Amino acid sequence: DGSRQATQVTGSIPPSRPSAIIVAGALDAEITGGRKRELIDNYLEIIQQLATDSQRDAEKLITAGVVPTLIMLLKSRAMDGQGLDLVLKTLGILARDPLSANTIFRSNTSTTLLEIIDTSADEDSVALAIWCLSRLSRSAELAQQLIKSDLVSLLITKGLAGPISTATAASWCLGNLVYTDDLADTLASIPTVAQSLVDNLVHALSLDPPHPEYTSSAIYPIARTSRTIKLAKLLSKSGCVDPLVRCLTMSNDPDVLMWSARAVGCLMRPNSADMSKTLLDAGAARGLARLPKVVPSENVRPLEAFAFTIQRFSIAEWGAGTRKALVEAGVVDSLLAALRTASDSTNSKAHIEIAVAISALGDVGGGDIRKEIVRAGGVDILKQVGKSKNKDVARACSMAVTSVTGNIWTRNTASAKAAMMHDWSGGCPDHQPECPLPNPQTPIHPYLLN
């Protein structure tokens, strides 16, 4: 029975990993019977570790019915706040994919989480409740339901207006509500949302000392919302360009540089010459050019964002003005430096993005830029990286080589393929942040030490 299972789980250190099904049953037995807080907290810690370590164990826990048990405990502890953080963290960890998120959402958890955000005076509890909702937003359908529940206004009034921890969690959550153009339109149509996003970023940049996680989170919803020319113009009108370029030109933090580069790229669409000029006039090209020089060589994810934005500049406006601004800012040299750095990495996504960027820039840049790429050894590096066993990497590198060295017909074909390879569905990848509360120094259950 549940009591016997509880004894088995909480005795001496088990020789093997605890069973997810047994732990779920023991938690239910203790909540409905014994209600010993220390023992319940013990089980919650074990569930967190099991779900963190294994997707399969997380699925077993949900199948075993741990979610309704946690919801019952959540509602109970929400009354006095004692031990609430542990329940919130456990729920958030379990929501690790669309299926588990949907299971938790259908249990009407969001109503309790929204109430905690609205009424709790505890900063950690509010941040964790927001984080849980962000973890639940793993599909367009779930995001739409969350927006309908008036979550956005709470995130702005209680989240962005709160301390750094809640503002950071709220920023990530706002970004995770945007999965489609329609959802971006819905979010931006809510009065003050666009201005609130920009004001939040400006506030993050005003802090001394800087808070890179907060700044990154503040950039994220701007990048995610900018999915159409109309929305990009709205965000630009709200003042997003200058703080984004400031991040690019002033920050040395890899994450801040990555998200700001990504956001700058997301502001541009095909034939958005006005936006391209606005960004170039603000100094975006200079900021992009320094990125490969200041990020650590082992961290290539910012180089993906850098290459993505070079692609957007190349396709947004084909005139000589863009070419001149990018060359004078040193973007060509930086792109080749990024290629050299990424060539030693196993990150195939970085290889593809940089190769496509070289292909796009080689096309729009004209003969002088193509000669510069050849002179600097870019073609040799592309051929070297193109030997990868990854077929997509090999194809992208071959296409880039043709864009630089081919005749006018083969170059045009390669350039058209490069434009088709570019991600126009949004441009900013999903991101689920870490739990806003660190792990305890001394875990409750000895299994957590294993």
mmCIF file of C-alpha atoms in Angstrom, residues 11-393:
data_model
loop_
_atom_site.group_PDB
_atom_site.id
_atom_site.type_symbol
_atom_site.label_atom_id
_atom_site.label_comp_id
_atom_site.label_asym_id
_atom_site.label_seq_id
_atom_site.Cartn_x
_atom_site.Cartn_y
_atom_site.Cartn_z
ATOM 1 C CA GLY A 11 14.580 4.287 4.083
ATOM 2 C CA SER A 12 18.284 3.844 3.482
ATOM 3 C CA ILE A 13 19.812 5.069 0.269
ATOM 4 C CA PRO A 14 18.292 2.897 -2.460
ATOM 5 C CA PRO A 15 20.740 0.802 -4.488
ATOM 6 C CA SER A 16 19.062 1.917 -7.703
ATOM 7 C CA ARG A 17 16.963 4.703 -9.081
ATOM 8 C CA PRO A 18 13.554 5.056 -7.317
ATOM 9 C CA SER A 19 10.533 3.957 -9.334
ATOM 10 C CA ALA A 20 8.547 6.882 -10.741
ATOM 11 C CA ILE A 21 5.292 4.961 -10.264
ATOM 12 C CA ILE A 22 6.072 4.107 -6.624
ATOM 13 C CA VAL A 23 7.070 7.691 -5.810
ATOM 14 C CA ALA A 24 3.854 9.024 -7.385
ATOM 15 C CA GLY A 25 1.808 6.568 -5.336
ATOM 16 C CA ALA A 26 3.689 7.375 -2.150
ATOM 17 C CA LEU A 27 3.098 11.109 -2.636
ATOM 18 C CA ASP A 28 -0.629 10.567 -3.156
ATOM 19 C CA ALA A 29 -0.841 8.316 -0.093
ATOM 20 C CA GLU A 30 0.930 10.845 2.117
ATOM 21 C CA ILE A 31 -1.136 13.825 0.929
ATOM 22 C CA THR A 32 -4.460 12.033 1.402
ATOM 23 C CA GLY A 33 -3.406 10.273 4.598
ATOM 24 C CA GLY A 34 -0.426 11.328 6.647
ATOM 25 C CA ARG A 35 0.049 14.906 5.420
ATOM 26 C CA LYS A 36 3.552 15.109 6.895
ATOM 27 C CA ARG A 37 5.070 18.164 5.236
ATOM 28 C CA GLU A 38 8.672 16.955 5.476
ATOM 29 C CA LEU A 39 7.823 13.634 3.845
ATOM 30 C CA ILE A 40 5.755 15.311 1.112
ATOM 31 C CA ASP A 41 8.601 17.731 0.378
ATOM 32 C CA ASN A 42 10.920 14.742 0.201
ATOM 33 C CA TYR A 43 8.792 13.158 -2.514
ATOM 34 C CA LEU A 44 8.561 16.433 -4.418
ATOM 35 C CA GLU A 45 12.359 16.675 -4.526
ATOM 36 C CA ILE A 46 12.603 13.109 -5.827
ATOM 37 C CA ILE A 47 9.976 13.783 -8.506
ATOM 38 C CA GLN A 48 11.893 16.871 -9.625
ATOM 39 C CA GLN A 49 15.103 14.898 -9.976
ATOM 40 C CA LEU A 50 13.449 11.991 -11.789
ATOM 41 C CA ALA A 51 11.681 14.303 -14.256
ATOM 42 C CA THR A 52 14.836 16.346 -14.827
ATOM 43 C CA ASP A 53 17.009 13.306 -15.497
ATOM 44 C CA SER A 54 14.674 11.322 -17.720
ATOM 45 C CA GLN A 55 11.930 12.115 -20.218
ATOM 46 C CA ARG A 56 10.659 8.570 -19.748
ATOM 47 C CA ASP A 57 10.372 8.962 -15.967
ATOM 48 C CA ALA A 58 8.564 12.275 -16.450
ATOM 49 C CA GLU A 59 6.048 10.501 -18.684
ATOM 50 C CA LYS A 60 5.665 7.686 -16.139
ATOM 51 C CA LEU A 61 4.987 10.173 -13.358
ATOM 52 C CA ILE A 62 2.258 11.863 -15.390
ATOM 53 C CA THR A 63 0.751 8.541 -16.452
ATOM 54 C CA ALA A 64 0.746 7.448 -12.801
ATOM 55 C CA GLY A 65 -1.503 10.419 -12.016
ATOM 56 C CA VAL A 66 0.934 12.687 -10.213
ATOM 57 C CA VAL A 67 -0.517 15.856 -11.800
ATOM 58 C CA PRO A 68 -3.937 15.810 -10.051
ATOM 59 C CA THR A 69 -2.110 15.120 -6.783
ATOM 60 C CA LEU A 70 0.162 18.108 -7.337
ATOM 61 C CA ILE A 71 -2.786 20.326 -8.256
ATOM 62 C CA MET A 72 -4.526 19.402 -5.022
ATOM 63 C CA LEU A 73 -1.337 20.203 -3.107
ATOM 64 C CA LEU A 74 -0.886 23.455 -5.060
ATOM 65 C CA LYS A 75 -4.343 24.700 -4.106
ATOM 66 C CA SER A 76 -3.793 23.718 -0.483
ATOM 67 C CA ARG A 77 -0.421 25.397 -0.122
ATOM 68 C CA ALA A 78 -1.523 28.483 -2.027
ATOM 69 C CA MET A 79 -3.638 29.322 1.014
ATOM 70 C CA ASP A 80 -0.735 30.060 3.364
ATOM 71 C CA GLY A 81 2.212 30.000 0.945
ATOM 72 C CA GLN A 82 4.171 27.505 3.045
ATOM 73 C CA GLY A 83 6.056 25.095 0.777
ATOM 74 C CA LEU A 84 4.355 26.546 -2.303
ATOM 75 C CA ASP A 85 7.607 27.121 -4.184
ATOM 76 C CA LEU A 86 8.468 23.428 -4.115
ATOM 77 C CA VAL A 87 5.125 22.483 -5.690
ATOM 78 C CA LEU A 88 5.443 25.180 -8.368
ATOM 79 C CA LYS A 89 8.940 24.052 -9.264
ATOM 80 C CA THR A 90 7.811 20.425 -9.511
ATOM 81 C CA LEU A 91 4.934 21.315 -11.844
ATOM 82 C CA GLY A 92 7.194 23.431 -14.027
ATOM 83 C CA ILE A 93 9.775 20.672 -14.365
ATOM 84 C CA LEU A 94 7.099 18.144 -15.350
ATOM 85 C CA ALA A 95 5.852 20.420 -18.177
ATOM 86 C CA ARG A 96 8.763 19.526 -20.399
ATOM 87 C CA ASP A 97 7.005 18.896 -23.730
ATOM 88 C CA PRO A 98 3.694 19.735 -25.460
ATOM 89 C CA LEU A 99 2.001 16.518 -24.288
ATOM 90 C CA SER A 100 2.842 16.951 -20.594
ATOM 91 C CA ALA A 101 2.076 20.675 -20.787
ATOM 92 C CA ASN A 102 -1.340 19.928 -22.261
ATOM 93 C CA THR A 103 -2.055 17.374 -19.523
ATOM 94 C CA ILE A 104 -1.206 19.893 -16.816
ATOM 95 C CA PHE A 105 -3.127 22.693 -18.548
ATOM 96 C CA ARG A 106 -6.302 20.591 -18.856
ATOM 97 C CA SER A 107 -6.309 20.141 -15.082
ATOM 98 C CA ASN A 108 -7.183 23.856 -14.806
ATOM 99 C CA THR A 109 -3.819 24.589 -13.228
ATOM 100 C CA SER A 110 -3.545 27.915 -15.006
ATOM 101 C CA THR A 111 -6.404 29.389 -12.968
ATOM 102 C CA THR A 112 -4.546 28.778 -9.706
ATOM 103 C CA LEU A 113 -1.255 29.998 -11.176
ATOM 104 C CA LEU A 114 -2.878 33.222 -12.385
ATOM 105 C CA GLU A 115 -4.362 33.773 -8.942
ATOM 106 C CA ILE A 116 -0.943 33.325 -7.327
ATOM 107 C CA ILE A 117 0.567 35.918 -9.692
ATOM 108 C CA ASP A 118 -2.260 38.337 -8.982
ATOM 109 C CA THR A 119 -2.424 38.022 -5.187
ATOM 110 C CA SER A 120 0.846 36.674 -3.794
ATOM 111 C CA ALA A 121 3.215 39.110 -2.112
ATOM 112 C CA ASP A 122 6.106 36.621 -2.291
ATOM 113 C CA GLU A 123 8.519 37.441 -5.109
ATOM 114 C CA ASP A 124 9.754 33.854 -5.525
ATOM 115 C CA SER A 125 6.248 32.416 -5.718
ATOM 116 C CA VAL A 126 5.184 34.933 -8.369
ATOM 117 C CA ALA A 127 8.311 34.279 -10.451
ATOM 118 C CA LEU A 128 7.806 30.523 -10.207
ATOM 119 C CA ALA A 129 4.113 30.750 -11.132
ATOM 120 C CA ILE A 130 5.038 32.790 -14.213
ATOM 121 C CA TRP A 131 7.770 30.287 -15.058
ATOM 122 C CA CYS A 132 5.242 27.445 -14.831
ATOM 123 C CA LEU A 133 2.915 29.220 -17.252
ATOM 124 C CA SER A 134 5.837 29.818 -19.605
ATOM 125 C CA ARG A 135 6.584 26.093 -19.473
ATOM 126 C CA LEU A 136 2.940 25.326 -20.243
ATOM 127 C CA SER A 137 3.020 27.515 -23.363
ATOM 128 C CA ARG A 138 4.514 24.877 -25.657
ATOM 129 C CA SER A 139 2.100 25.051 -28.600
ATOM 130 C CA ALA A 140 0.053 27.645 -30.458
ATOM 131 C CA GLU A 141 -3.158 26.160 -29.054
ATOM 132 C CA LEU A 142 -2.019 26.382 -25.428
ATOM 133 C CA ALA A 143 -0.584 29.873 -25.957
ATOM 134 C CA GLN A 144 -3.896 31.045 -27.401
ATOM 135 C CA GLN A 145 -5.779 29.734 -24.377
ATOM 136 C CA LEU A 146 -3.346 31.451 -22.012
ATOM 137 C CA ILE A 147 -3.725 34.773 -23.843
ATOM 138 C CA LYS A 148 -7.514 34.444 -23.590
ATOM 139 C CA SER A 149 -7.184 34.013 -19.821
ATOM 140 C CA ASP A 150 -5.899 37.614 -19.532
ATOM 141 C CA LEU A 151 -2.389 36.426 -18.732
ATOM 142 C CA VAL A 152 -0.777 39.202 -20.779
ATOM 143 C CA SER A 153 -2.108 42.042 -18.643
ATOM 144 C CA LEU A 154 -0.973 40.249 -15.480
ATOM 145 C CA LEU A 155 2.496 39.706 -16.920
ATOM 146 C CA ILE A 156 2.780 43.429 -17.618
ATOM 147 C CA THR A 157 1.263 44.806 -14.410
ATOM 148 C CA LYS A 158 2.549 42.197 -11.948
ATOM 149 C CA GLY A 159 5.527 40.808 -13.837
ATOM 150 C CA LEU A 160 7.346 43.520 -15.775
ATOM 151 C CA ALA A 161 6.470 46.088 -13.110
ATOM 152 C CA GLY A 162 7.866 43.869 -10.344
ATOM 153 C CA PRO A 163 11.402 43.081 -9.149
ATOM 154 C CA ILE A 164 14.050 41.679 -11.492
ATOM 155 C CA SER A 165 13.174 38.023 -10.917
ATOM 156 C CA THR A 166 9.508 38.447 -11.825
ATOM 157 C CA ALA A 167 10.273 40.840 -14.691
ATOM 158 C CA THR A 168 12.712 38.302 -16.135
ATOM 159 C CA ALA A 169 10.225 35.440 -15.847
ATOM 160 C CA ALA A 170 7.437 37.588 -17.323
ATOM 161 C CA SER A 171 9.602 38.629 -20.271
ATOM 162 C CA TRP A 172 10.439 35.045 -21.194
ATOM 163 C CA CYS A 173 6.770 34.088 -20.782
ATOM 164 C CA LEU A 174 5.554 36.897 -23.055
ATOM 165 C CA GLY A 175 7.913 35.700 -25.757
ATOM 166 C CA ASN A 176 6.743 32.121 -25.373
ATOM 167 C CA LEU A 177 3.151 33.150 -26.054
ATOM 168 C CA VAL A 178 4.087 33.978 -29.668
ATOM 169 C CA TYR A 179 4.081 30.918 -31.915
ATOM 170 C CA THR A 180 2.401 32.246 -35.059
ATOM 171 C CA ASP A 181 1.788 35.491 -36.930
ATOM 172 C CA ASP A 182 -1.793 35.491 -35.673
ATOM 173 C CA LEU A 183 -0.698 35.180 -32.048
ATOM 174 C CA ALA A 184 1.835 37.974 -32.590
ATOM 175 C CA ASP A 185 -0.944 40.160 -33.980
ATOM 176 C CA THR A 186 -3.183 39.271 -31.028
ATOM 177 C CA LEU A 187 -0.471 40.145 -28.522
ATOM 178 C CA ALA A 188 0.475 43.394 -30.238
ATOM 179 C CA SER A 189 -3.160 44.434 -30.575
ATOM 180 C CA ILE A 190 -3.483 44.608 -26.789
ATOM 181 C CA PRO A 191 -3.024 48.297 -25.861
ATOM 182 C CA THR A 192 0.407 49.236 -24.464
ATOM 183 C CA VAL A 193 1.964 45.808 -25.074
ATOM 184 C CA ALA A 194 4.489 46.939 -27.700
ATOM 185 C CA GLN A 195 5.470 49.996 -25.665
ATOM 186 C CA SER A 196 5.697 47.911 -22.489
ATOM 187 C CA LEU A 197 8.101 45.489 -24.175
ATOM 188 C CA VAL A 198 10.381 48.319 -25.267
ATOM 189 C CA ASP A 199 10.176 50.130 -21.927
ATOM 190 C CA ASN A 200 11.098 46.865 -20.217
ATOM 191 C CA LEU A 201 14.265 46.574 -22.317
ATOM 192 C CA VAL A 202 15.189 50.199 -21.651
ATOM 193 C CA HIS A 203 14.758 49.566 -17.920
ATOM 194 C CA ALA A 204 16.933 46.443 -18.085
ATOM 195 C CA LEU A 205 19.714 48.432 -19.765
ATOM 196 C CA SER A 206 19.519 51.160 -17.109
ATOM 197 C CA LEU A 207 20.518 48.829 -14.264
ATOM 198 C CA ASP A 208 23.959 49.052 -12.699
ATOM 199 C CA PRO A 209 25.468 46.512 -12.452
ATOM 200 C CA PRO A 210 24.010 44.955 -15.601
ATOM 201 C CA HIS A 211 21.767 41.889 -15.408
ATOM 202 C CA PRO A 212 22.444 39.888 -18.601
ATOM 203 C CA GLU A 213 19.666 37.346 -17.955
ATOM 204 C CA TYR A 214 17.098 40.101 -17.490
ATOM 205 C CA THR A 215 18.360 41.971 -20.555
ATOM 206 C CA SER A 216 18.236 38.798 -22.674
ATOM 207 C CA SER A 217 14.716 38.059 -21.483
ATOM 208 C CA ALA A 218 13.616 41.614 -22.301
ATOM 209 C CA ILE A 219 14.900 41.263 -25.875
ATOM 210 C CA TYR A 220 13.231 37.882 -26.416
ATOM 211 C CA PRO A 221 9.552 38.975 -26.736
ATOM 212 C CA ILE A 222 10.560 41.791 -29.083
ATOM 213 C CA ALA A 223 12.255 39.301 -31.394
ATOM 214 C CA ARG A 224 9.376 36.832 -31.130
ATOM 215 C CA THR A 225 6.675 39.445 -31.788
ATOM 216 C CA SER A 226 8.404 40.955 -34.834
ATOM 217 C CA ARG A 227 7.012 38.469 -37.357
ATOM 218 C CA THR A 228 5.631 40.840 -40.011
ATOM 219 C CA ILE A 229 6.556 44.202 -41.526
ATOM 220 C CA LYS A 230 3.570 45.760 -39.761
ATOM 221 C CA LEU A 231 4.623 44.481 -36.327
ATOM 222 C CA ALA A 232 8.256 45.416 -36.933
ATOM 223 C CA LYS A 233 7.194 48.977 -37.701
ATOM 224 C CA LEU A 234 5.056 49.077 -34.550
ATOM 225 C CA LEU A 235 7.989 47.952 -32.396
ATOM 226 C CA SER A 236 10.316 50.384 -34.142
ATOM 227 C CA LYS A 237 7.854 53.225 -33.595
ATOM 228 C CA SER A 238 7.762 52.244 -29.908
ATOM 229 C CA GLY A 239 11.532 52.795 -29.772
ATOM 230 C CA CYS A 240 13.078 49.322 -29.910
ATOM 231 C CA VAL A 241 15.852 50.036 -32.431
ATOM 232 C CA ASP A 242 18.172 52.177 -30.300
ATOM 233 C CA PRO A 243 18.238 49.874 -27.222
ATOM 234 C CA LEU A 244 18.748 46.804 -29.430
ATOM 235 C CA VAL A 245 21.671 48.431 -31.219
ATOM 236 C CA ARG A 246 23.036 49.555 -27.862
ATOM 237 C CA CYS A 247 23.095 45.909 -26.777
ATOM 238 C CA LEU A 248 25.005 44.974 -29.926
ATOM 239 C CA THR A 249 27.542 47.771 -29.625
ATOM 240 C CA MET A 250 28.064 47.857 -25.837
ATOM 241 C CA SER A 251 27.519 44.396 -24.349
ATOM 242 C CA ASN A 252 30.116 41.645 -24.130
ATOM 243 C CA ASP A 253 27.714 39.044 -22.776
ATOM 244 C CA PRO A 254 27.252 36.199 -25.322
ATOM 245 C CA ASP A 255 23.555 35.749 -24.578
ATOM 246 C CA VAL A 256 22.740 39.449 -24.800
ATOM 247 C CA LEU A 257 24.636 39.639 -28.099
ATOM 248 C CA MET A 258 22.887 36.545 -29.421
ATOM 249 C CA TRP A 259 19.357 37.727 -28.629
ATOM 250 C CA SER A 260 19.952 41.321 -29.746
ATOM 251 C CA ALA A 261 21.425 40.164 -33.060
ATOM 252 C CA ARG A 262 18.464 37.847 -33.507
ATOM 253 C CA ALA A 263 15.982 40.637 -32.721
ATOM 254 C CA VAL A 264 17.613 43.012 -35.210
ATOM 255 C CA GLY A 265 17.272 40.348 -37.894
ATOM 256 C CA CYS A 266 13.646 39.659 -36.990
ATOM 257 C CA LEU A 267 12.778 43.299 -37.642
ATOM 258 C CA MET A 268 13.551 42.817 -41.350
ATOM 259 C CA ARG A 269 11.520 41.101 -44.068
ATOM 260 C CA PRO A 270 11.927 40.932 -47.869
ATOM 261 C CA ASN A 271 11.828 44.389 -49.412
ATOM 262 C CA SER A 272 11.811 46.151 -46.033
ATOM 263 C CA ALA A 273 14.283 48.765 -47.207
ATOM 264 C CA ASP A 274 13.034 51.418 -44.756
ATOM 265 C CA MET A 275 13.684 49.168 -41.741
ATOM 266 C CA SER A 276 17.075 48.164 -43.086
ATOM 267 C CA LYS A 277 18.065 51.826 -43.421
ATOM 268 C CA THR A 278 16.758 52.628 -39.922
ATOM 269 C CA LEU A 279 18.871 49.848 -38.426
ATOM 270 C CA LEU A 280 21.967 50.778 -40.400
ATOM 271 C CA ASP A 281 21.614 54.454 -39.472
ATOM 272 C CA ALA A 282 21.408 53.452 -35.804
ATOM 273 C CA GLY A 283 24.725 51.564 -36.045
ATOM 274 C CA ALA A 284 23.507 47.975 -36.296
ATOM 275 C CA ALA A 285 26.163 46.981 -38.854
ATOM 276 C CA ARG A 286 28.962 48.166 -36.561
ATOM 277 C CA GLY A 287 27.436 46.270 -33.657
ATOM 278 C CA LEU A 288 27.109 43.095 -35.702
ATOM 279 C CA ALA A 289 30.677 43.354 -36.956
ATOM 280 C CA ARG A 290 32.097 43.263 -33.419
ATOM 281 C CA LEU A 291 30.062 40.233 -32.329
ATOM 282 C CA PRO A 292 32.379 37.440 -33.600
ATOM 283 C CA LYS A 293 35.330 39.263 -32.060
ATOM 284 C CA VAL A 294 33.983 39.422 -28.504
ATOM 285 C CA VAL A 295 32.100 36.142 -27.974
ATOM 286 C CA PRO A 296 34.122 33.194 -26.606
ATOM 287 C CA SER A 297 35.326 30.888 -29.376
ATOM 288 C CA GLU A 298 33.641 27.877 -27.755
ATOM 289 C CA ASN A 299 30.230 29.566 -27.827
ATOM 290 C CA VAL A 300 29.000 29.486 -31.415
ATOM 291 C CA ARG A 301 25.266 30.057 -30.817
ATOM 292 C CA PRO A 302 25.672 33.864 -31.052
ATOM 293 C CA LEU A 303 27.340 33.280 -34.437
ATOM 294 C CA GLU A 304 24.118 31.632 -35.658
ATOM 295 C CA ALA A 305 22.167 34.774 -34.776
ATOM 296 C CA PHE A 306 24.857 36.964 -36.350
ATOM 297 C CA ALA A 307 24.715 35.004 -39.624
ATOM 298 C CA PHE A 308 20.913 34.977 -39.568
ATOM 299 C CA THR A 309 20.832 38.768 -39.381
ATOM 300 C CA ILE A 310 23.385 39.171 -42.175
ATOM 301 C CA GLN A 311 21.040 37.073 -44.301
ATOM 302 C CA ARG A 312 18.130 39.345 -43.432
ATOM 303 C CA PHE A 313 20.127 42.471 -44.306
ATOM 304 C CA SER A 314 21.177 40.916 -47.602
ATOM 305 C CA ILE A 315 17.609 40.038 -48.587
ATOM 306 C CA ALA A 316 15.773 43.014 -47.072
ATOM 307 C CA GLU A 317 17.386 45.609 -49.319
ATOM 308 C CA TRP A 318 19.438 44.861 -52.416
ATOM 309 C CA GLY A 319 20.750 48.356 -53.014
ATOM 310 C CA ALA A 320 24.290 49.667 -52.915
ATOM 311 C CA GLY A 321 23.618 51.474 -49.646
ATOM 312 C CA THR A 322 23.303 48.267 -47.641
ATOM 313 C CA ARG A 323 26.359 46.759 -49.311
ATOM 314 C CA LYS A 324 28.440 49.857 -48.583
ATOM 315 C CA ALA A 325 27.342 50.039 -44.933
ATOM 316 C CA LEU A 326 28.075 46.368 -44.284
ATOM 317 C CA VAL A 327 31.502 46.520 -45.936
ATOM 318 C CA GLU A 328 32.543 49.735 -44.180
ATOM 319 C CA ALA A 329 31.484 48.311 -40.810
ATOM 320 C CA GLY A 330 33.708 45.276 -41.344
ATOM 321 C CA VAL A 331 30.903 42.724 -41.570
ATOM 322 C CA VAL A 332 32.620 40.746 -44.354
ATOM 323 C CA ASP A 333 35.748 40.183 -42.262
ATOM 324 C CA SER A 334 33.621 39.315 -39.248
ATOM 325 C CA LEU A 335 31.586 36.803 -41.241
ATOM 326 C CA LEU A 336 34.764 35.059 -42.335
ATOM 327 C CA ALA A 337 36.067 35.157 -38.754
ATOM 328 C CA ALA A 338 32.808 33.543 -37.633
ATOM 329 C CA LEU A 339 33.251 30.845 -40.268
ATOM 330 C CA ARG A 340 36.783 30.108 -39.064
ATOM 331 C CA THR A 341 35.610 29.900 -35.446
ATOM 332 C CA ALA A 342 32.629 27.699 -36.264
ATOM 333 C CA SER A 343 34.691 25.393 -38.486
ATOM 334 C CA ASP A 344 36.114 23.720 -35.370
ATOM 335 C CA SER A 345 32.656 23.263 -33.881
ATOM 336 C CA THR A 346 30.253 20.354 -34.317
ATOM 337 C CA ASN A 347 27.293 22.742 -34.372
ATOM 338 C CA SER A 348 25.791 22.014 -37.787
ATOM 339 C CA LYS A 349 23.202 24.784 -37.394
ATOM 340 C CA ALA A 350 25.980 27.376 -37.079
ATOM 341 C CA HIS A 351 27.747 25.987 -40.161
ATOM 342 C CA ILE A 352 24.566 26.187 -42.236
ATOM 343 C CA GLU A 353 23.591 29.699 -41.107
ATOM 344 C CA ILE A 354 27.062 31.108 -41.802
ATOM 345 C CA ALA A 355 27.293 29.397 -45.185
ATOM 346 C CA VAL A 356 23.877 30.740 -46.208
ATOM 347 C CA ALA A 357 24.929 34.213 -45.010
ATOM 348 C CA ILE A 358 28.071 34.085 -47.152
ATOM 349 C CA SER A 359 25.979 32.953 -50.111
ATOM 350 C CA ALA A 360 23.490 35.812 -49.640
ATOM 351 C CA LEU A 361 26.172 38.429 -49.062
ATOM 352 C CA GLY A 362 28.242 37.159 -51.980
ATOM 353 C CA ASP A 363 25.242 37.667 -54.221
ATOM 354 C CA VAL A 364 24.099 41.097 -53.067
ATOM 355 C CA GLY A 365 27.593 42.359 -52.344
ATOM 356 C CA GLY A 366 28.880 42.338 -55.891
ATOM 357 C CA GLY A 367 32.261 41.415 -57.328
ATOM 358 C CA ASP A 368 34.357 43.288 -54.752
ATOM 359 C CA ILE A 369 32.906 41.350 -51.824
ATOM 360 C CA ARG A 370 33.240 38.035 -53.663
ATOM 361 C CA LYS A 371 36.891 38.777 -54.368
ATOM 362 C CA GLU A 372 37.421 39.667 -50.704
ATOM 363 C CA ILE A 373 35.877 36.376 -49.594
ATOM 364 C CA VAL A 374 38.193 34.455 -51.930
ATOM 365 C CA ARG A 375 41.250 36.488 -50.911
ATOM 366 C CA ALA A 376 40.612 35.908 -47.215
ATOM 367 C CA GLY A 377 40.425 32.139 -47.667
ATOM 368 C CA GLY A 378 36.673 31.894 -47.269
ATOM 369 C CA VAL A 379 36.217 29.437 -50.131
ATOM 370 C CA ASP A 380 38.856 27.077 -48.724
ATOM 371 C CA ILE A 381 37.199 27.101 -45.308
ATOM 372 C CA LEU A 382 33.793 26.481 -46.874
ATOM 373 C CA LYS A 383 35.148 23.484 -48.745
ATOM 374 C CA GLN A 384 36.736 22.162 -45.556
ATOM 375 C CA VAL A 385 33.523 22.517 -43.524
ATOM 376 C CA GLY A 386 31.559 21.102 -46.466
ATOM 377 C CA LYS A 387 33.289 17.744 -46.018
ATOM 378 C CA SER A 388 30.981 17.180 -43.057
ATOM 379 C CA LYS A 389 28.923 14.000 -42.989
ATOM 380 C CA ASN A 390 25.882 16.199 -42.413
ATOM 381 C CA LYS A 391 24.193 16.479 -45.821
ATOM 382 C CA ASP A 392 22.587 19.839 -45.044
ATOM 383 C CA VAL A 393 25.955 21.342 -44.058
#
